[in-house]
PDB file of C-alpha atoms in Angstrom:
ATOM      1  CA  MET A  16      -0.121   0.098  -0.302  1.00 39.00           C
ATOM      2  CA  ALA A  17       1.484   3.431  -0.937  1.00 39.00           C
ATOM      3  CA  PRO A  18       2.410   5.974   2.065  1.00 40.00           C
ATOM      4  CA  SER A  19      -0.187   8.793   2.579  1.00 40.00           C
ATOM      5  CA  ALA A  20       1.069  12.090   1.152  1.00 41.00           C
ATOM      6  CA  PRO A  21       2.587  14.514   3.876  1.00 40.00           C
ATOM      7  CA  GLY A  22      -0.526  16.425   5.044  1.00 45.00           C
ATOM      8  CA  SER A  23      -3.054  14.294   3.780  1.00 42.00           C
ATOM      9  CA  PRO A  24      -5.811  12.798   6.202  1.00 43.00           C
ATOM     10  CA  ALA A  25      -4.597   9.457   7.736  1.00 45.00           C
ATOM     11  CA  PRO A  26      -7.277   7.034   5.894  1.00 42.00           C
ATOM     12  CA  THR A  27     -10.186   5.879   8.381  1.00 43.00           C
ATOM     13  CA  THR A  28     -11.611   2.323   8.623  1.00 43.00           C
ATOM     14  CA  PRO A  29     -15.130   1.840   8.646  1.00 43.00           C
ATOM     15  CA  PRO A  30     -16.671   0.951  11.844  1.00 45.00           C
ATOM     16  CA  VAL A  31     -17.580  -2.722  12.139  1.00 41.00           C
ATOM     17  CA  ARG A  32     -20.717  -3.886  13.635  1.00 40.00           C
ATOM     18  CA  ALA A  33     -20.478  -6.565  16.088  1.00 45.00           C
ATOM     19  CA  GLY A  34     -23.038  -9.280  17.015  1.00 45.00           C
ATOM     20  CA  ARG A  35     -26.795  -9.489  15.500  1.00 46.00           C
ATOM     21  CA  PRO A  36     -27.965  -7.069  13.126  1.00 49.00           C
ATOM     22  CA  ARG A  37     -30.327  -5.073  15.427  1.00 55.00           C
ATOM     23  CA  VAL A  38     -33.852  -6.369  14.737  1.00 59.00           C
ATOM     24  CA  SER A  39     -37.150  -3.677  14.420  1.00 79.00           C
ATOM     25  CA  ALA A  40     -39.797  -3.433  16.782  1.00 88.00           C
ATOM     26  CA  LYS A  41     -41.780  -4.957  14.036  1.00 88.00           C
ATOM     27  CA  GLY A  42     -39.554  -7.656  13.633  1.00 88.00           C
ATOM     28  CA  GLU A  43     -39.379  -7.989  17.712  1.00 93.00           C
ATOM     29  CA  GLN A  44     -43.305  -7.733  17.611  1.00 94.00           C
ATOM     30  CA  THR A  45     -43.342 -10.897  15.098  1.00 96.00           C
ATOM     31  CA  ARG A  46     -41.275 -12.949  17.077  1.00 96.00           C
ATOM     32  CA  ALA A  47     -43.135 -12.436  20.349  1.00 97.00           C
ATOM     33  CA  ARG A  48     -46.087 -13.153  18.309  1.00 97.00           C
ATOM     34  CA  LEU A  49     -44.623 -16.623  17.110  1.00 97.00           C
ATOM     35  CA  ILE A  50     -43.625 -17.400  20.552  1.00 97.00           C
ATOM     36  CA  ALA A  51     -47.004 -17.163  21.726  1.00 97.00           C
ATOM     37  CA  ALA A  52     -48.231 -18.881  19.091  1.00 95.00           C
ATOM     38  CA  ALA A  53     -45.737 -21.656  19.840  1.00 95.00           C
ATOM     39  CA  ARG A  54     -46.909 -21.178  23.426  1.00 94.00           C
ATOM     40  CA  THR A  55     -50.614 -21.986  22.604  1.00 94.00           C
ATOM     41  CA  LEU A  56     -50.090 -25.197  20.844  1.00 93.00           C
ATOM     42  CA  LEU A  57     -47.472 -26.834  23.100  1.00 93.00           C
ATOM     43  CA  ALA A  58     -49.872 -25.844  26.217  1.00 92.00           C
ATOM     44  CA  GLY A  59     -52.671 -27.322  24.026  1.00 88.00           C
ATOM     45  CA  GLY A  60     -51.146 -30.733  23.921  1.00 74.00           C
ATOM     46  CA  MET A  61     -50.287 -30.545  20.155  1.00 65.00           C
ATOM     47  CA  SER A  62     -47.169 -31.553  20.231  1.00 67.00           C
ATOM     48  CA  GLU A  63     -47.781 -33.760  17.023  1.00 70.00           C
ATOM     49  CA  ARG A  64     -49.020 -30.602  15.300  1.00 80.00           C
ATOM     50  CA  PHE A  65     -46.082 -28.291  16.369  1.00 90.00           C
ATOM     51  CA  THR A  66     -44.226 -27.679  13.261  1.00 93.00           C
ATOM     52  CA  THR A  67     -42.860 -24.023  12.211  1.00 95.00           C
ATOM     53  CA  ARG A  68     -45.637 -23.957   9.313  1.00 95.00           C
ATOM     54  CA  ASN A  69     -48.314 -24.380  11.648  1.00 94.00           C
ATOM     55  CA  VAL A  70     -47.002 -22.254  14.483  1.00 95.00           C
ATOM     56  CA  ALA A  71     -46.645 -19.256  11.487  1.00 96.00           C
ATOM     57  CA  ALA A  72     -50.526 -20.297  10.407  1.00 95.00           C
ATOM     58  CA  LEU A  73     -51.758 -19.706  14.015  1.00 94.00           C
ATOM     59  CA  CYS A  74     -49.677 -16.623  14.228  1.00 94.00           C
ATOM     60  CA  GLY A  75     -50.849 -15.412  10.944  1.00 95.00           C
ATOM     61  CA  VAL A  76     -47.452 -15.073   9.301  1.00 96.00           C
ATOM     62  CA  SER A  77     -45.946 -16.667   6.385  1.00 96.00           C
ATOM     63  CA  HIS A  78     -44.128 -19.890   6.932  1.00 96.00           C
ATOM     64  CA  GLY A  79     -40.767 -18.068   5.337  1.00 95.00           C
ATOM     65  CA  MET A  80     -41.361 -15.246   8.145  1.00 95.00           C
ATOM     66  CA  CYS A  81     -41.206 -17.969  10.977  1.00 96.00           C
ATOM     67  CA  HIS A  82     -38.282 -19.039   9.234  1.00 94.00           C
ATOM     68  CA  TYR A  83     -36.692 -15.483   9.438  1.00 95.00           C
ATOM     69  CA  HIS A  84     -36.569 -15.610  13.037  1.00 96.00           C
ATOM     70  CA  PHE A  85     -36.246 -19.291  13.952  1.00 96.00           C
ATOM     71  CA  GLN A  86     -34.305 -21.637  12.052  1.00 95.00           C
ATOM     72  CA  ASP A  87     -36.625 -24.729  12.982  1.00 95.00           C
ATOM     73  CA  ARG A  88     -39.072 -25.770  15.590  1.00 94.00           C
ATOM     74  CA  THR A  89     -36.344 -26.570  17.843  1.00 96.00           C
ATOM     75  CA  ASP A  90     -35.357 -22.694  18.106  1.00 97.00           C
ATOM     76  CA  LEU A  91     -38.861 -22.329  18.854  1.00 96.00           C
ATOM     77  CA  VAL A  92     -38.993 -24.377  21.779  1.00 97.00           C
ATOM     78  CA  LEU A  93     -35.952 -23.208  23.212  1.00 98.00           C
ATOM     79  CA  ALA A  94     -37.382 -19.534  22.971  1.00 98.00           C
ATOM     80  CA  VAL A  95     -40.507 -20.813  24.843  1.00 97.00           C
ATOM     81  CA  ILE A  96     -38.492 -22.327  27.582  1.00 97.00           C
ATOM     82  CA  ALA A  97     -36.601 -19.173  27.820  1.00 97.00           C
ATOM     83  CA  ASP A  98     -40.048 -17.126  27.661  1.00 97.00           C
ATOM     84  CA  ILE A  99     -41.281 -19.030  30.568  1.00 96.00           C
ATOM     85  CA  ARG A 100     -38.399 -18.361  32.599  1.00 97.00           C
ATOM     86  CA  PRO A 101     -39.906 -15.651  34.583  1.00 96.00           C
ATOM     87  CA  GLU A 102     -42.781 -17.338  35.177  1.00 94.00           C
ATOM     88  CA  TRP A 103     -41.149 -19.698  37.504  1.00 93.00           C
ATOM     89  CA  ILE A 104     -37.860 -19.243  38.055  1.00 96.00           C
ATOM     90  CA  HIS A 105     -37.145 -15.363  38.601  1.00 97.00           C
ATOM     91  CA  PRO A 106     -39.930 -15.529  41.379  1.00 96.00           C
ATOM     92  CA  LEU A 107     -38.412 -18.347  43.482  1.00 96.00           C
ATOM     93  CA  GLU A 108     -34.726 -16.581  42.947  1.00 97.00           C
ATOM     94  CA  ALA A 109     -36.195 -13.404  44.037  1.00 97.00           C
ATOM     95  CA  ALA A 110     -37.897 -14.840  47.151  1.00 97.00           C
ATOM     96  CA  VAL A 111     -34.392 -16.622  47.897  1.00 97.00           C
ATOM     97  CA  SER A 112     -32.153 -13.891  47.303  1.00 95.00           C
ATOM     98  CA  GLY A 113     -33.826 -11.458  49.385  1.00 95.00           C
ATOM     99  CA  GLU A 114     -32.971  -9.801  52.702  1.00 95.00           C
ATOM    100  CA  GLY A 115     -33.798 -11.916  55.677  1.00 96.00           C
ATOM    101  CA  SER A 116     -32.931 -14.839  58.280  1.00 96.00           C
ATOM    102  CA  PHE A 117     -33.629 -18.448  56.354  1.00 96.00           C
ATOM    103  CA  ALA A 118     -36.484 -18.696  58.602  1.00 95.00           C
ATOM    104  CA  GLN A 119     -37.883 -15.482  56.712  1.00 96.00           C
ATOM    105  CA  ARG A 120     -36.706 -16.335  53.130  1.00 97.00           C
ATOM    106  CA  SER A 121     -38.358 -20.173  53.756  1.00 96.00           C
ATOM    107  CA  GLU A 122     -41.558 -18.334  54.456  1.00 95.00           C
ATOM    108  CA  ARG A 123     -41.396 -16.653  51.279  1.00 96.00           C
ATOM    109  CA  VAL A 124     -40.729 -19.148  49.269  1.00 96.00           C
ATOM    110  CA  LEU A 125     -43.640 -21.728  51.205  1.00 94.00           C
ATOM    111  CA  GLU A 126     -45.991 -18.698  50.363  1.00 93.00           C
ATOM    112  CA  LEU A 127     -44.604 -18.936  46.531  1.00 92.00           C
ATOM    113  CA  LEU A 128     -44.653 -22.515  46.163  1.00 90.00           C
ATOM    114  CA  SER A 129     -47.976 -22.879  47.515  1.00 85.00           C
ATOM    115  CA  ARG A 130     -50.006 -20.825  44.828  1.00 83.00           C
ATOM    116  CA  PRO A 131     -51.397 -23.254  42.417  1.00 77.00           C
ATOM    117  CA  GLU A 132     -49.749 -23.804  39.093  1.00 77.00           C
ATOM    118  CA  GLY A 133     -51.320 -22.320  36.195  1.00 81.00           C
ATOM    119  CA  ALA A 134     -53.144 -24.489  33.914  1.00 83.00           C
ATOM    120  CA  GLU A 135     -50.765 -23.179  30.776  1.00 88.00           C
ATOM    121  CA  LEU A 136     -47.759 -23.413  32.701  1.00 90.00           C
ATOM    122  CA  SER A 137     -48.503 -27.118  34.040  1.00 87.00           C
ATOM    123  CA  HIS A 138     -49.021 -28.275  30.147  1.00 89.00           C
ATOM    124  CA  LEU A 139     -45.924 -26.569  28.901  1.00 92.00           C
ATOM    125  CA  HIS A 140     -43.758 -28.160  31.130  1.00 91.00           C
ATOM    126  CA  SER A 141     -44.851 -31.509  30.207  1.00 89.00           C
ATOM    127  CA  ALA A 142     -45.349 -30.631  26.393  1.00 92.00           C
ATOM    128  CA  LEU A 143     -41.414 -29.491  27.187  1.00 94.00           C
ATOM    129  CA  HIS A 144     -40.223 -32.552  29.026  1.00 92.00           C
ATOM    130  CA  TRP A 145     -41.533 -34.493  25.926  1.00 91.00           C
ATOM    131  CA  HIS A 146     -39.556 -32.687  23.730  1.00 93.00           C
ATOM    132  CA  ALA A 147     -36.650 -33.234  25.746  1.00 95.00           C
ATOM    133  CA  LEU A 148     -37.133 -36.888  25.231  1.00 94.00           C
ATOM    134  CA  ASN A 149     -36.769 -36.587  21.643  1.00 91.00           C
ATOM    135  CA  ASP A 150     -34.232 -33.891  21.164  1.00 95.00           C
ATOM    136  CA  ALA A 151     -30.744 -33.339  22.759  1.00 97.00           C
ATOM    137  CA  ARG A 152     -30.744 -29.298  22.223  1.00 97.00           C
ATOM    138  CA  VAL A 153     -34.090 -29.103  24.192  1.00 97.00           C
ATOM    139  CA  ARG A 154     -32.689 -31.839  26.867  1.00 97.00           C
ATOM    140  CA  GLU A 155     -29.640 -29.853  27.571  1.00 98.00           C
ATOM    141  CA  CYS A 156     -31.579 -26.668  27.972  1.00 97.00           C
ATOM    142  CA  LEU A 157     -34.112 -27.496  29.938  1.00 97.00           C
ATOM    143  CA  GLU A 158     -31.724 -29.244  32.371  1.00 97.00           C
ATOM    144  CA  ALA A 159     -30.232 -26.091  32.419  1.00 97.00           C
ATOM    145  CA  GLU A 160     -33.216 -24.302  33.471  1.00 97.00           C
ATOM    146  CA  TYR A 161     -33.952 -26.940  36.313  1.00 96.00           C
ATOM    147  CA  SER A 162     -30.256 -26.653  37.183  1.00 97.00           C
ATOM    148  CA  ARG A 163     -30.874 -23.151  38.028  1.00 97.00           C
ATOM    149  CA  TRP A 164     -34.011 -23.709  39.657  1.00 96.00           C
ATOM    150  CA  ARG A 165     -32.649 -26.452  42.085  1.00 96.00           C
ATOM    151  CA  ALA A 166     -30.242 -23.969  42.718  1.00 97.00           C
ATOM    152  CA  CYS A 167     -32.220 -21.554  44.610  1.00 97.00           C
ATOM    153  CA  PHE A 168     -32.967 -24.358  47.128  1.00 97.00           C
ATOM    154  CA  VAL A 169     -29.256 -24.647  47.494  1.00 97.00           C
ATOM    155  CA  THR A 170     -28.993 -21.195  48.149  1.00 97.00           C
ATOM    156  CA  LEU A 171     -31.803 -21.076  50.646  1.00 96.00           C
ATOM    157  CA  PHE A 172     -29.908 -23.905  52.810  1.00 95.00           C
ATOM    158  CA  ALA A 173     -26.664 -22.065  52.386  1.00 95.00           C
ATOM    159  CA  VAL A 174     -28.195 -18.947  54.508  1.00 95.00           C
ATOM    160  CA  LEU A 175     -28.937 -21.932  57.251  1.00 94.00           C
ATOM    161  CA  ALA A 176     -25.428 -22.792  57.055  1.00 93.00           C
ATOM    162  CA  ASP A 177     -24.417 -19.291  57.684  1.00 93.00           C
ATOM    163  CA  GLU A 178     -26.362 -18.832  60.169  1.00 92.00           C
ATOM    164  CA  ARG A 179     -24.970 -21.988  61.930  1.00 88.00           C
ATOM    165  CA  GLY A 180     -21.562 -21.356  60.785  1.00 85.00           C
ATOM    166  CA  GLY A 181     -21.135 -24.947  59.325  1.00 74.00           C
ATOM    167  CA  GLY A 182     -22.451 -28.201  59.538  1.00 79.00           C
ATOM    168  CA  VAL A 183     -25.063 -28.040  57.076  1.00 83.00           C
ATOM    169  CA  ASP A 184     -24.396 -29.724  53.710  1.00 91.00           C
ATOM    170  CA  PRO A 185     -26.584 -26.859  51.588  1.00 94.00           C
ATOM    171  CA  ARG A 186     -26.657 -29.330  48.362  1.00 94.00           C
ATOM    172  CA  LEU A 187     -27.995 -32.397  50.014  1.00 93.00           C
ATOM    173  CA  LEU A 188     -30.269 -30.521  51.915  1.00 94.00           C
ATOM    174  CA  GLY A 189     -31.257 -28.287  48.811  1.00 96.00           C
ATOM    175  CA  GLU A 190     -31.659 -30.959  46.410  1.00 95.00           C
ATOM    176  CA  ALA A 191     -33.724 -32.752  48.378  1.00 94.00           C
ATOM    177  CA  VAL A 192     -36.467 -30.392  48.640  1.00 95.00           C
ATOM    178  CA  ALA A 193     -36.392 -29.637  44.937  1.00 95.00           C
ATOM    179  CA  ALA A 194     -36.853 -32.935  44.577  1.00 94.00           C
ATOM    180  CA  ALA A 195     -39.799 -33.181  46.711  1.00 93.00           C
ATOM    181  CA  VAL A 196     -41.399 -29.873  45.237  1.00 92.00           C
ATOM    182  CA  ASP A 197     -40.737 -31.618  41.506  1.00 89.00           C
ATOM    183  CA  GLY A 198     -42.645 -34.759  42.984  1.00 88.00           C
ATOM    184  CA  LEU A 199     -45.492 -32.908  44.326  1.00 86.00           C
ATOM    185  CA  ALA A 200     -45.781 -31.019  40.923  1.00 81.00           C
ATOM    186  CA  ALA A 201     -46.024 -33.933  39.198  1.00 77.00           C
ATOM    187  CA  ALA A 202     -48.772 -35.490  41.533  1.00 78.00           C
ATOM    188  CA  GLU A 203     -51.051 -32.285  41.095  1.00 73.00           C
ATOM    189  CA  SER A 204     -50.624 -32.247  37.093  1.00 69.00           C
ATOM    190  CA  LEU A 205     -52.509 -35.814  37.869  1.00 74.00           C
ATOM    191  CA  GLY A 206     -54.985 -34.851  40.200  1.00 70.00           C
ATOM    192  CA  SER A 207     -53.865 -35.071  43.187  1.00 71.00           C
ATOM    193  CA  GLU A 208     -55.524 -33.721  46.271  1.00 75.00           C
ATOM    194  CA  VAL A 209     -52.574 -33.303  48.164  1.00 76.00           C
ATOM    195  CA  ASP A 210     -52.097 -30.023  49.699  1.00 81.00           C
ATOM    196  CA  PRO A 211     -48.003 -28.827  48.646  1.00 81.00           C
ATOM    197  CA  GLY A 212     -48.158 -26.188  51.169  1.00 84.00           C
ATOM    198  CA  PRO A 213     -48.375 -28.094  54.413  1.00 89.00           C
ATOM    199  CA  VAL A 214     -46.247 -31.129  52.991  1.00 90.00           C
ATOM    200  CA  LEU A 215     -42.792 -28.763  52.084  1.00 92.00           C
ATOM    201  CA  ARG A 216     -43.537 -26.607  55.261  1.00 92.00           C
ATOM    202  CA  ALA A 217     -43.428 -29.976  57.296  1.00 93.00           C
ATOM    203  CA  LEU A 218     -40.444 -31.110  55.008  1.00 93.00           C
ATOM    204  CA  ILE A 219     -38.356 -27.620  55.442  1.00 93.00           C
ATOM    205  CA  ARG A 220     -39.195 -27.469  58.986  1.00 91.00           C
ATOM    206  CA  THR A 221     -38.007 -31.020  59.883  1.00 92.00           C
ATOM    207  CA  LEU A 222     -34.992 -30.669  57.598  1.00 90.00           C
ATOM    208  CA  ALA A 223     -33.881 -27.076  59.426  1.00 89.00           C
ATOM    209  CA  ALA A 224     -34.591 -28.897  63.164  1.00 84.00           C
ATOM    210  CA  GLY A 225     -32.269 -31.831  62.677  1.00 76.00           C
ATOM    211  CA  VAL A 226     -29.355 -29.471  61.630  1.00 55.00           C
ATOM    212  CA  TYR A 227     -30.370 -26.357  63.596  1.00 47.00           C
ATOM    213  CA  PRO A 228     -32.685 -27.041  66.627  1.00 45.00           C
ATOM    214  CA  GLY A 229     -34.943 -23.736  67.409  1.00 44.00           C
ATOM    215  CA  VAL A 230     -34.707 -22.368  63.897  1.00 43.00           C
ATOM    216  CA  CYS A 231     -37.969 -24.379  62.625  1.00 41.00           C
ATOM    217  CA  ARG A 232     -39.927 -22.231  65.153  1.00 43.00           C
ATOM    218  CA  GLY A 233     -39.856 -19.605  62.600  1.00 45.00           C
ATOM    219  CA  VAL A 234     -40.626 -21.521  59.535  1.00 48.00           C
TER     220      VAL A 234
END
């Protein structure tokens, strides 16, 4: 390359845009509508009809527009997994990470878990599990979500360990409660009349009393 002439301005390099191109507001709206349509099909127990073509038809856009936003139906399922995160993981994380003692945080967690899960969210979880059995990408993504969800209970018992000054295995106790919550949710989805609130309260109270006598009075 020839050197620049004396006194001439230095050549400039055009800025390079990093990452994905910015999506327009209309594009974001279309994407959100496609995710909503995907949720409707999945929650309606229509896994056999869950295709990008059917999602596009329900959304009222062209099949090509669906593929503009999502490469395939797996991408749509992954988007649904991310879309429901604020409905079941974020509230639990907020309940555990807020200020307060183990007893206070436990009470917030119990109040949250005692609320009945909406029918749509329950059906979505069932459909997502079905897709996870048949798609490695969905399985990996869903397992990451559940790991994050289970970590909330580990964090809760880490507070107990800090209050006691050691001698508590937060992971063991947290995973035990998480497994119980998962089992109760499965029972509820089958129409069981078991009330999860008292069961979970008794479990957390017993675990807390077993490693930290006296704390259960506040749970």
